[in-house]
Short mmCIF file of C-alpha atoms and ligand atoms in Angstrom, two decimals:
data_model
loop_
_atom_site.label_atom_id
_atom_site.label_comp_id
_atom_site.label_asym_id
_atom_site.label_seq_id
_atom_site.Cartn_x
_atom_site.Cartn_y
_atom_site.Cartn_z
CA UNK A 1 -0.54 -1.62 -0.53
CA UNK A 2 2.02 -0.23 1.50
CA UNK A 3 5.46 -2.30 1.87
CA UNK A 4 8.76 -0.80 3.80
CA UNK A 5 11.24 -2.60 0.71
CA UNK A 6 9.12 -3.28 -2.29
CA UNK A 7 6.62 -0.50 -4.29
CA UNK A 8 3.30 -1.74 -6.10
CA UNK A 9 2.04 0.19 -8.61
CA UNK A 10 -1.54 -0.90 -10.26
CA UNK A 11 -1.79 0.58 -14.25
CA UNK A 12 -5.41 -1.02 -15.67
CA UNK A 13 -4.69 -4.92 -15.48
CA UNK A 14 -1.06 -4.77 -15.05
CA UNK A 15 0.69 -4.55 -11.88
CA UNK A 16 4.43 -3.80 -11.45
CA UNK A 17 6.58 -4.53 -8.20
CA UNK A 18 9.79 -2.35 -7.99
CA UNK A 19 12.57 -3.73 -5.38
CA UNK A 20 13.03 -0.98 -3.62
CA UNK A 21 16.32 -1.27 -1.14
CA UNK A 22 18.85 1.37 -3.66
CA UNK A 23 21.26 1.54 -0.68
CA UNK A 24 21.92 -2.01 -0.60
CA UNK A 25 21.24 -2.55 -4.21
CA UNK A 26 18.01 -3.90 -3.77
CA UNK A 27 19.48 -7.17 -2.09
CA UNK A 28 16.19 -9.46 -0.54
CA UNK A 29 16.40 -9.82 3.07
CA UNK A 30 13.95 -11.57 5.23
CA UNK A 31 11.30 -8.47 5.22
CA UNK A 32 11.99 -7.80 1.47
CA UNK A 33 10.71 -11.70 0.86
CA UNK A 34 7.95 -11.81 2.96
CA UNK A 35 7.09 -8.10 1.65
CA UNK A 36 7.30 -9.88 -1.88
CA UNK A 37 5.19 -12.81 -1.34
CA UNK A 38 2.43 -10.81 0.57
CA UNK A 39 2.08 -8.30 -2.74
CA UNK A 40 2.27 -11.44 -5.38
CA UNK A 41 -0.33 -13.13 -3.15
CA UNK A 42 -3.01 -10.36 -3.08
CA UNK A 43 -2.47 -9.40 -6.86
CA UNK A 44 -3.12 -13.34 -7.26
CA UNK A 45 -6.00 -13.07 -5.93
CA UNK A 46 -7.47 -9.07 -6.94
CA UNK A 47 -9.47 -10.37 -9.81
CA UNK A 48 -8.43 -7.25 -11.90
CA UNK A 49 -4.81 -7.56 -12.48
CA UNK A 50 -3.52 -9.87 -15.29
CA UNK A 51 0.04 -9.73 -15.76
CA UNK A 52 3.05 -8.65 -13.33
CA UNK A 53 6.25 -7.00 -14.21
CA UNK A 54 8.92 -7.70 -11.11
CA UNK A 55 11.74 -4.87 -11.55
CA UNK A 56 14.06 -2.82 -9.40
CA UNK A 57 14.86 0.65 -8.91
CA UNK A 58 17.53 2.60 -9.80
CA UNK A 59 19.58 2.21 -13.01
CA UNK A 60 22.59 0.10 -11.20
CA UNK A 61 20.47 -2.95 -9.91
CA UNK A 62 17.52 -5.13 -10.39
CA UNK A 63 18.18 -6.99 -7.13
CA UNK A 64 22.50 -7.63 -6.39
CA UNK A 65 21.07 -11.47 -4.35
CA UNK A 66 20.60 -12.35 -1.00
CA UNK A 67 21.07 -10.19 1.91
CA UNK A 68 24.41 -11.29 2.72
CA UNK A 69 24.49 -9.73 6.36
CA UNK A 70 21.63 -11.57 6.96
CA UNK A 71 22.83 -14.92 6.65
CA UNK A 72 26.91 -14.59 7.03
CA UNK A 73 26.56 -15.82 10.80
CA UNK A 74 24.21 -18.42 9.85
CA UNK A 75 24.94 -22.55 10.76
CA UNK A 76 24.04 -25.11 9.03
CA UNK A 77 20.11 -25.84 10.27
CA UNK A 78 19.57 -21.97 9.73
CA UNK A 79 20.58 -22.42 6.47
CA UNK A 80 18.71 -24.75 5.48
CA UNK A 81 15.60 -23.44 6.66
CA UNK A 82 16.79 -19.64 5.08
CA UNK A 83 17.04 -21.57 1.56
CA UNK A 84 13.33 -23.95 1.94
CA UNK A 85 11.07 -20.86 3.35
CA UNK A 86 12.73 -18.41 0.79
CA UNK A 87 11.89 -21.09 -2.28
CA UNK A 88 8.26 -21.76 -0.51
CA UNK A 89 7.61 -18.13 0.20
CA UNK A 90 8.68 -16.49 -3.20
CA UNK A 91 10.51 -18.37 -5.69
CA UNK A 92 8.27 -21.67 -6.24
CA UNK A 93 5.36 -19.29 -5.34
CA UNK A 94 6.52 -16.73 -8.00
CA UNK A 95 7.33 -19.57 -10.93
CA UNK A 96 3.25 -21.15 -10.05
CA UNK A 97 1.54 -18.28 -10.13
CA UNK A 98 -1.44 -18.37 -11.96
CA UNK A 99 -0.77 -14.66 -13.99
CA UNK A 100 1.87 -13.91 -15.98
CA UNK A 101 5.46 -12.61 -14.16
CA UNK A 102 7.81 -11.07 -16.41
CA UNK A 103 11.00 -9.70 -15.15
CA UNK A 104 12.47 -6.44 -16.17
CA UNK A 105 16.42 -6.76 -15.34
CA UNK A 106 17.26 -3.19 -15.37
CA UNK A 107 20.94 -3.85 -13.57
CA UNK A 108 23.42 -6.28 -11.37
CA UNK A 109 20.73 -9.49 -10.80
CA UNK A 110 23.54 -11.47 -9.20
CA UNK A 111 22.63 -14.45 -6.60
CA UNK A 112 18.88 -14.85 -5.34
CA UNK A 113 18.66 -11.35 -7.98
CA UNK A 114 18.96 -13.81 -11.04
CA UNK A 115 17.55 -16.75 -9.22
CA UNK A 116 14.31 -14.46 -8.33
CA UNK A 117 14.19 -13.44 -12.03
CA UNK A 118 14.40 -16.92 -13.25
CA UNK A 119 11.39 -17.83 -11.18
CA UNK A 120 9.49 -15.22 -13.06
CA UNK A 121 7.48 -16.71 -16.23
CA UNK A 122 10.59 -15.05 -18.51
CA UNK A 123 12.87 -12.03 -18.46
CA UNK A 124 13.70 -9.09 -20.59
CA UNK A 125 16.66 -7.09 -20.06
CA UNK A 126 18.80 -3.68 -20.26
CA UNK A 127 21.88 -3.47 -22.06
CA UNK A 128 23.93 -2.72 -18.77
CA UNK A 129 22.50 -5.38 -17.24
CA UNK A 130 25.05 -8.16 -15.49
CA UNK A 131 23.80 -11.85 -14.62
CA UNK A 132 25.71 -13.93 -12.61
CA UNK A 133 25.26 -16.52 -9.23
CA UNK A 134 28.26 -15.75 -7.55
CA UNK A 135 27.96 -18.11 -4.40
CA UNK A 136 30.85 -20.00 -4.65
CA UNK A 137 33.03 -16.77 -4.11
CA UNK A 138 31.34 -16.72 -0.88
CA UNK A 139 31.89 -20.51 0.40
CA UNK A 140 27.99 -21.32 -0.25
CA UNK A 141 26.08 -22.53 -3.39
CA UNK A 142 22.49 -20.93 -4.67
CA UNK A 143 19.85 -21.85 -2.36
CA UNK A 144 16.80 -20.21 -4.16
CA UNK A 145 16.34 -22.62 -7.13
CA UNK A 146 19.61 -21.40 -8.65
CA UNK A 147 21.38 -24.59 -9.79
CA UNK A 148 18.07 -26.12 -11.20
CA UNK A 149 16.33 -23.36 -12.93
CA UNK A 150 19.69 -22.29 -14.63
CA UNK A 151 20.38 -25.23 -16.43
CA UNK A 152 16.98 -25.79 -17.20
CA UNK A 153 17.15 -22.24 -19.00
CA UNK A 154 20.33 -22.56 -20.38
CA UNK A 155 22.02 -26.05 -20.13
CA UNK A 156 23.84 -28.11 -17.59
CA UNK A 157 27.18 -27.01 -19.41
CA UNK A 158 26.61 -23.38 -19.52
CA UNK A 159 25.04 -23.21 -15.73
CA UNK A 160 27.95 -25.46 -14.77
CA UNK A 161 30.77 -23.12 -15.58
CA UNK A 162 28.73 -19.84 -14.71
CA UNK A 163 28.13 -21.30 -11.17
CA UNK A 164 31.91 -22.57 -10.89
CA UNK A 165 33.37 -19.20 -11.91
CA UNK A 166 30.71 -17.24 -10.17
CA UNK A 167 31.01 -14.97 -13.34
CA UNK A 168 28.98 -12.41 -14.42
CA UNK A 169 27.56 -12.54 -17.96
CA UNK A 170 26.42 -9.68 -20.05
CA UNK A 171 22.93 -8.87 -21.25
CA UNK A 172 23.77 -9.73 -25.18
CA UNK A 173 25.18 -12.96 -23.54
CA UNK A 174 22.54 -13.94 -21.13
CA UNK A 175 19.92 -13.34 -24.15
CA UNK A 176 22.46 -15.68 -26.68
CA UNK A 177 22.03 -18.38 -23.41
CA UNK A 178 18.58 -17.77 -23.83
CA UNK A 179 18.23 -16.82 -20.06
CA UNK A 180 16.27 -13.26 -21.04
CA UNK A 181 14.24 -13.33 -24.31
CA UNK A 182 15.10 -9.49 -25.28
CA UNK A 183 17.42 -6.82 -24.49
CA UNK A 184 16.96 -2.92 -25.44
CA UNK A 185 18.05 0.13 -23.68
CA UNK A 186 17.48 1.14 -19.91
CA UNK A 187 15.05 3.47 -20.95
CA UNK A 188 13.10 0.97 -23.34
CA UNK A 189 13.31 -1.85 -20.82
CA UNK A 190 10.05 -1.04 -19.11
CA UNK A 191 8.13 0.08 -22.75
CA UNK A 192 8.99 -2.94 -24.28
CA UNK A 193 8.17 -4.84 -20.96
CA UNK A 194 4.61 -3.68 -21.29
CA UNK A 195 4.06 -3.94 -24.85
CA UNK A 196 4.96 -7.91 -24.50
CA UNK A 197 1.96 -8.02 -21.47
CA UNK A 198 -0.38 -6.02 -23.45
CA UNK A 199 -0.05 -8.60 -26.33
CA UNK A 200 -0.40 -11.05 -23.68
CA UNK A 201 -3.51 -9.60 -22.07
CA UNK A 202 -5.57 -9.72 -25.38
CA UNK A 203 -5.84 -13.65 -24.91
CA UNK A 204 -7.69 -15.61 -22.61
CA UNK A 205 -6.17 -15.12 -18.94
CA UNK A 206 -8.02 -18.35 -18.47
CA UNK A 207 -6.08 -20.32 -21.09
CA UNK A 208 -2.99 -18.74 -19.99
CA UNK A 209 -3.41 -19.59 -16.53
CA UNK A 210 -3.80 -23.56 -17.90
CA UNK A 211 -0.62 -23.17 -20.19
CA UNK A 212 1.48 -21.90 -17.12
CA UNK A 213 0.36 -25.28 -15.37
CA UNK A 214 1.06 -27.65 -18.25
CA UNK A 215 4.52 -26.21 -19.00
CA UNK A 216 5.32 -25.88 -15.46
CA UNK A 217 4.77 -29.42 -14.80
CA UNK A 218 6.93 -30.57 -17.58
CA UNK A 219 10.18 -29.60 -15.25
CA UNK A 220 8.08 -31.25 -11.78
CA UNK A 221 9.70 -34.52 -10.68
CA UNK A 222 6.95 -37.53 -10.58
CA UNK A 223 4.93 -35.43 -13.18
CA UNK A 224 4.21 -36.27 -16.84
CA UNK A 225 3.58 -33.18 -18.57
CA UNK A 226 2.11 -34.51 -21.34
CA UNK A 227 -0.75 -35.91 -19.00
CA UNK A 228 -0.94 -32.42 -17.17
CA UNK A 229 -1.42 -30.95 -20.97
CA UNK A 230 -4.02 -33.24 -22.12
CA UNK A 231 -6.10 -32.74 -18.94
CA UNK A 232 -5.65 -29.16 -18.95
CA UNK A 233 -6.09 -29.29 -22.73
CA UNK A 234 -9.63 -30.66 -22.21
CA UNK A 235 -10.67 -28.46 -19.13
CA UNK A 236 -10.21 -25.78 -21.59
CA UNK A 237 -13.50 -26.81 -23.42
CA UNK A 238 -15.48 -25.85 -20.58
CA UNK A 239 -14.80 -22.62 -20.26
CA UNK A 240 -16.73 -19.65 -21.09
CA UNK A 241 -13.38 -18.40 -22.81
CA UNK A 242 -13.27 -21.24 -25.01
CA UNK A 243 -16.73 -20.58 -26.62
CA UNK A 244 -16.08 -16.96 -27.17
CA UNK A 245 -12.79 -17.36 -28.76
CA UNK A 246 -13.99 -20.15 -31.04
CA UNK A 247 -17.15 -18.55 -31.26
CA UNK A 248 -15.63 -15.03 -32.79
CA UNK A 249 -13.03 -16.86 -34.82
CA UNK A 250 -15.51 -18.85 -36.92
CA UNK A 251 -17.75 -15.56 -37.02
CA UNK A 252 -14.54 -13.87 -38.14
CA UNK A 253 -14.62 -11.17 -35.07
CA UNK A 254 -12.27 -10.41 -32.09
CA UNK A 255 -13.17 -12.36 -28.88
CA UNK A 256 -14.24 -10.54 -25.97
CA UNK A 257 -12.66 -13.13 -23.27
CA UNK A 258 -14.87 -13.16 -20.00
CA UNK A 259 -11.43 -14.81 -18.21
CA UNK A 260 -13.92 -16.64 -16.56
CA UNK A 261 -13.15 -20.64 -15.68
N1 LIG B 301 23.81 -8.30 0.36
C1 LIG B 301 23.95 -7.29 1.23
N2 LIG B 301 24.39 -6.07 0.88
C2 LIG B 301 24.71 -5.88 -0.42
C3 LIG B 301 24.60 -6.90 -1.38
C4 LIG B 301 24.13 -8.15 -0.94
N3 LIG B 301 23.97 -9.17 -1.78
N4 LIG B 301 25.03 -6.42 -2.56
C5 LIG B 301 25.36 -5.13 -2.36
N5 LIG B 301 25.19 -4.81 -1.06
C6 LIG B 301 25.44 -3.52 -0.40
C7 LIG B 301 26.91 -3.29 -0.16
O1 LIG B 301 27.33 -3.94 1.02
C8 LIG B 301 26.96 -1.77 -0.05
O2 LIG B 301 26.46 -1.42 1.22
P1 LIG B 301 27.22 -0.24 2.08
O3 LIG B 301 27.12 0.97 1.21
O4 LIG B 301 26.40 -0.16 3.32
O5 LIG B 301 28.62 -0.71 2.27
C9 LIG B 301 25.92 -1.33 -1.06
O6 LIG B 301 25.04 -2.47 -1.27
C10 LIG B 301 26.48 -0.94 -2.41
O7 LIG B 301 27.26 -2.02 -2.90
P2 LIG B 301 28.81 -1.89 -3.34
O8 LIG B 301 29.43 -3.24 -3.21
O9 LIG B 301 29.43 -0.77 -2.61
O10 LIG B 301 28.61 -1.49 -4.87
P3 LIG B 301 29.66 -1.74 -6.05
O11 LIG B 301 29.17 -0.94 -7.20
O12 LIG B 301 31.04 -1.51 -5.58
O13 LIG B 301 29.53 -3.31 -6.41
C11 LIG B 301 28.37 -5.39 -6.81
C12 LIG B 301 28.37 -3.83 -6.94
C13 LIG B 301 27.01 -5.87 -7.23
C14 LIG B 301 29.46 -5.96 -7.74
C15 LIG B 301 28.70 -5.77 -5.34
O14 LIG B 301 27.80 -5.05 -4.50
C16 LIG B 301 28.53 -7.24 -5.04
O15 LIG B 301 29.37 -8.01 -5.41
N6 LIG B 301 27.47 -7.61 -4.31
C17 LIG B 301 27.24 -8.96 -3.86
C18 LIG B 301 26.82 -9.85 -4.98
C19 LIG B 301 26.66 -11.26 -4.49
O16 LIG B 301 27.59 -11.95 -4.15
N7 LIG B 301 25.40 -11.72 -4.48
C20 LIG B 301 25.07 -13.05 -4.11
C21 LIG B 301 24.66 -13.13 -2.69
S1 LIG B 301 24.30 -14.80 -2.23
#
């Protein structure tokens, strides 16, 4: 896969996708987003990848938001339609996706940065990172999911003043918030990244794919989750994955998951 802003590396069954704009702190323009959404689409679909890792490169920034040039001549219409193809394209696309996303904060993830890494399934962090959605400080509000996937991670009170004072919090704070589940050292970040997937990896990529639907729907307007979990609960019995990992537990062996609906 070749990209101009974004690098994807393949390692076995995990893939990783590095921001790659250093110069401009890694912030997502147009091409970075479409770049994005072309890469998660075709690991979606390549058969042998089961878990993502969504980081950025350098040491200072995992992505420092929106491309602010982009959009600073921007009226009204133009930014509305910026803020619905962005959440299409990547954000909502990033939060269904059907394999695990984990993102590895390694820096500033101000703006769409944080709002991109709150899309992903959940976060770990550096020590030096900084969190923050600064929008206010620039006349506009988040427009990527911002102000409803931060209080659904940490609270309307919390995402309420962190949003007002367009603050940035620290890594030891964010993971307090609960808005990252870990935090080690820069140099650990990406180690401890891919020890959580290959944990993850060991189970059924099947199952998985069924629990990322049933919690996902909990936070879906219109949508009972408890319905989505029954059904998906009960489509798990048909699966090849199902009888294998029942199959070895009773026979007191590891399962050998096909990850095959
Ligand atoms: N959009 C466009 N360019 C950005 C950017 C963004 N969100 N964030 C950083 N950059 C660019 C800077 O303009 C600068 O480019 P230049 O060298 O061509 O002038 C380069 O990245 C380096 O950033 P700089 O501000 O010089 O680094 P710093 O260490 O002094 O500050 C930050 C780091 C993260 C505090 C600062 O870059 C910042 O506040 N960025 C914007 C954060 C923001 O408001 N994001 C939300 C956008 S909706």
């Amino acid at each position: 896969m070749k990209f101009e802003n974004i690098l994807v590396e393949k390692n076995n069954s995990l893939a990783q996708i590095t921001i790659n704009r250093p110069k401009k702190l890694n912030a997502l323009n147009s091409t970075t987003i479409k770049e994005l959404h072309e890469a998660f689409e075709l690991l979606e679909d390549d058969e042998n990848m089961r878990a993502i890792i969504v980081t950025g490169s350098g040491e200072k920034a995992f992505v420092a938001g929106a491309d602010i040039a982009e959009f600073a001549h921007f009226a009204e219409q133009e930014g509305v339609n910026l803020a619905r193809e962005g959440q299409e394209l990547l954000f909502n696309y990033v939060e269904n996706l059907s394999k695990p996303v984990i993102a590895a904060i390694n820096g500033f993830a101000l703006g769409g940065g944080l709002e991109l890494a709150m899309s992903c399934h959940f976060r770990v962090a550096a020590d030096t990172a900084k969190m923050g959605l600064p929008e206010v400080s620039l006349g506009v509000i988040p427009g990527y999911g911002g102000t409803q996937r931060l209080p659904q991670l940490v609270g309307k009170g919390k995402a309420m003043e962190m949003i007002m004072t367009a603050g940035m919090i620290s890594a030891e704070d964010a993971l307090q918030f609960g808005l990252v589940n870990h935090v080690t050292t820069q140099e650990e970040l990406l180690p401890l990244a891919e020890k959580i997937v290959s944990k993850i990896i060991r189970n059924s990529s099947v199952a998985i794919s069924a629990a990322i639907r049933a919690i996902n729907a909990g936070f879906e307007d219109g949508v009972n989750g408890f319905n989505v979990e029954i059904e998906e609960f009960g489509g798990s019995f048909g699966t090849e994955d199902f009888t294998e990992g029942t199959t070895a537990f009773l026979n007191k062996k590891k399962p050998n998951f096909l990850n095959k609906n």
